XYZ file of C-alpha atoms in Angstrom:
197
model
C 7.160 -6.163 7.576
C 7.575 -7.342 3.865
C 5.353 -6.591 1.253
C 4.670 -10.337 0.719
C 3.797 -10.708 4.408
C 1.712 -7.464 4.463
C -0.234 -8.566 1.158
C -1.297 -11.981 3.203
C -1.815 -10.577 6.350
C -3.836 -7.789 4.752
C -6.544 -10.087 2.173
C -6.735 -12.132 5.301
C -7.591 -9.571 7.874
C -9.696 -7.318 5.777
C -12.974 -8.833 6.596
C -12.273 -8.667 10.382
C -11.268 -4.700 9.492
C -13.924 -3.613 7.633
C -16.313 -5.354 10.646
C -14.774 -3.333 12.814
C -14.571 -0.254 11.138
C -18.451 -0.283 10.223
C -19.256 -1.445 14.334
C -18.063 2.459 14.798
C -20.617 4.704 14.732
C -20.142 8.713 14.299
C -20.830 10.774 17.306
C -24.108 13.491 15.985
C -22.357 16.655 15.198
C -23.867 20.207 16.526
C -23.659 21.537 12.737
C -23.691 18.431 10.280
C -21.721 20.088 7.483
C -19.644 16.443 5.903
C -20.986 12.841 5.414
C -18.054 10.919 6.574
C -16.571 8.296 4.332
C -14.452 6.634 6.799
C -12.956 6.609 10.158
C -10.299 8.846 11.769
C -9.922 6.741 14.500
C -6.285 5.155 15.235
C -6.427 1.557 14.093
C -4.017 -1.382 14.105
C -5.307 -2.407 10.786
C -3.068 -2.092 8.130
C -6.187 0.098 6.305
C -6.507 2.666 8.543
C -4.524 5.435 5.996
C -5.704 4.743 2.657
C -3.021 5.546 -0.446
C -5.657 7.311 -2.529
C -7.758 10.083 -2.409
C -11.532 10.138 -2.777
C -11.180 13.801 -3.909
C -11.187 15.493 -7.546
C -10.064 12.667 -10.765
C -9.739 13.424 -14.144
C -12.811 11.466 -15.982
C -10.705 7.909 -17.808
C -11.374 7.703 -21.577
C -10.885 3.773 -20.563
C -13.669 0.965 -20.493
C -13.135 0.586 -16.789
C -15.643 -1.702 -15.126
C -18.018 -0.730 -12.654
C -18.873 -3.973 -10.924
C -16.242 -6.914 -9.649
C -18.074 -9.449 -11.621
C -17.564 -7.690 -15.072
C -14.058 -7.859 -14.868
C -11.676 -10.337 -17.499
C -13.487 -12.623 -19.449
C -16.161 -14.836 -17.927
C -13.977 -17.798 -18.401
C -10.588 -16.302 -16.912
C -13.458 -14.844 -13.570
C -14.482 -17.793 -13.032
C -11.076 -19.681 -12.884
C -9.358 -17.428 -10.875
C -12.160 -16.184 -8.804
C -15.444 -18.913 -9.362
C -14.875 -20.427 -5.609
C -13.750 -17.016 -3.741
C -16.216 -15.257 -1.830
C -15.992 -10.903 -2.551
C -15.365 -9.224 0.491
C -14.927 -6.067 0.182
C -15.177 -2.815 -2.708
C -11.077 -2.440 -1.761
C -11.859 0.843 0.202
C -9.321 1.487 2.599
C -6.073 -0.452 1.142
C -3.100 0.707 1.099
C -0.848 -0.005 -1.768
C 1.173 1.665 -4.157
C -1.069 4.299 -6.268
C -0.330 7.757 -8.256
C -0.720 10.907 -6.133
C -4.135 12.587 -6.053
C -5.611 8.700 -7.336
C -9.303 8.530 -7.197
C -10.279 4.466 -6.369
C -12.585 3.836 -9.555
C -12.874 -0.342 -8.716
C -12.049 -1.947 -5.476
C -12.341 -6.091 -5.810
C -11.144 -8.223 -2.773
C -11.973 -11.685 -2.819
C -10.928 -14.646 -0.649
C -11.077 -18.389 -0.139
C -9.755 -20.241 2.922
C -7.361 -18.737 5.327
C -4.733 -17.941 2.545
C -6.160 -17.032 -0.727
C -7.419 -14.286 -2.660
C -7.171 -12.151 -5.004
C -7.127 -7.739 -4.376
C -7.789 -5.648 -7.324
C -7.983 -2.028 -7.168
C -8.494 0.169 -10.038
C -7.687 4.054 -9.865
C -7.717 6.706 -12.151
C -5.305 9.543 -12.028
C -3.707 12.773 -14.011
C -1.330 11.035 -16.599
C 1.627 13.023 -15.526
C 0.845 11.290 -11.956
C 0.316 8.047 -13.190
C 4.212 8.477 -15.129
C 5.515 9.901 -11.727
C 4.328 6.976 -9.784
C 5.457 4.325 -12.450
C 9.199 5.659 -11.811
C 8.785 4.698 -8.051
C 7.905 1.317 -8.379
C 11.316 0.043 -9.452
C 12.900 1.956 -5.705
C 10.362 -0.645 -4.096
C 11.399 -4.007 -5.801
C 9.174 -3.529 -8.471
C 10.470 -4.344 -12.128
C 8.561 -2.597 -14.754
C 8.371 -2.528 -18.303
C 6.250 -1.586 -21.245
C 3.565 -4.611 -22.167
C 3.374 -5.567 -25.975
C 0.305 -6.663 -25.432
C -1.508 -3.467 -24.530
C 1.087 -0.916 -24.371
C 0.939 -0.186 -20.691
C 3.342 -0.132 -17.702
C 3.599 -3.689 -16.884
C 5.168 -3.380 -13.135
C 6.117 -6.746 -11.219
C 7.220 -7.447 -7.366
C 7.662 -11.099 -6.657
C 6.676 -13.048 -3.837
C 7.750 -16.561 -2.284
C 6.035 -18.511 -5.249
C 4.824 -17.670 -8.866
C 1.298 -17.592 -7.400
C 2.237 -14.663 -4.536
C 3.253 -11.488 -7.045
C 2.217 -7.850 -6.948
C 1.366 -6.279 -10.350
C 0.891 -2.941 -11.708
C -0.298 -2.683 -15.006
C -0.249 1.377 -15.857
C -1.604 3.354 -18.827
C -2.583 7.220 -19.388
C -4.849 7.851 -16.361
C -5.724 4.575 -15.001
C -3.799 2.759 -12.870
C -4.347 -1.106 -11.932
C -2.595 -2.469 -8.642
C -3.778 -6.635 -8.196
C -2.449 -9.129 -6.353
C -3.114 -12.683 -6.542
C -2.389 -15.029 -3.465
C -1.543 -18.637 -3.473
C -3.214 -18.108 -7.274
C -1.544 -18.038 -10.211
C -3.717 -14.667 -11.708
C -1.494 -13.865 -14.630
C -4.725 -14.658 -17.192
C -7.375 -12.987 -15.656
C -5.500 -9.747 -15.071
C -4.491 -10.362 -19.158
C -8.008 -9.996 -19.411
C -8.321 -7.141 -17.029
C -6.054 -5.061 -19.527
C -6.680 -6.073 -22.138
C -10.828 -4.563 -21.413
C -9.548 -1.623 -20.138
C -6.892 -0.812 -22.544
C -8.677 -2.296 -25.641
């Protein structure tokens, strides 16, 4: 399946996953040891193997958001986002992300039957972050450094303008978003530009 068809099928299908995956309650354990974070059932959802790790992150000396609805500008939010309903924190997703990743801001809003917007925010170890960067370009990505706020500025394009995959990559943090049937280019300007100062 192509990335362009996965990145529809999957902002399109992830309310109907995370239903399901929350319908699924944990059998009591003899010795409860763990709080489980997620299933380990077999799914046919495409987020049934998350790409990032909830373990051990390095803390980001980045102004990374902690809420969906402080991201960008309030002007930029509300263009690209105003009429799209949040659906889920982006737990679960699987997209490109640096080994060891820790999922700082998951965003995935929709509208309709074929538009949204996924953001997910991760910080990692730099040296992971630089590692990661070099892989993009193997999967169509093409990358290069952003005048604008000196990051990684990774691109995969879709069947339109308003279908692309972005990375935007800096030190430890690591922003994947994907606007569909949207043209986001603005608010993830604004994104970066927050983080990155």
């Amino acid at each position: 399946m192509s990335t362009r068809h996965r990145s529809l099928t999957v902002i399109a299908g992830a309310a109907l996953a995370l239903g399901l995956l929350s319908a699924c309650a944990p059998e009591p354990a003899p010795t409860p040891t763990t709080t489980p974070t997620q299933s380990t059932e077999p799914s046919a959802s495409p987020a049934d193997s998350p790409s990032e790790s909830p373990s051990s992150s390095p803390t980001s000396t980045a102004s990374i958001p902690t809420e969906c609805t402080d991201l960008g500008s309030e002007a930029s939010r509300q263009e690209m986002v105003g009429d799209m309903t949040l659906q889920s924190d982006g737990q679960g997703f699987v997209r490109p992300a640096p080994e060891g990743s820790t999922l700082v801001l998951g965003c995935d809003w929709i509208v309709g039957d074929a538009t949204g917007l996924l953001v997910l925010i991760s910080t990692a170890a730099p040296d992971a972050v630089t590692a990661a960067v070099a892989t993009l370009p193997e999967e169509g990505y093409t990358c290069q450094v952003s005048d604008d706020f000196g990051a990684q500025f990774c691109e995969l394009p879709g069947s339109g303008p308003d279908t692309e995959e972005f990375v935007v990559a800096r030190d430890d943090v690591w922003i994947y978003y994907a606007p569909v049937n949207r043209n986001g280019r603005a608010f993830l300007s604004d994104i970066a530009s927050q983080i990155f100062g």
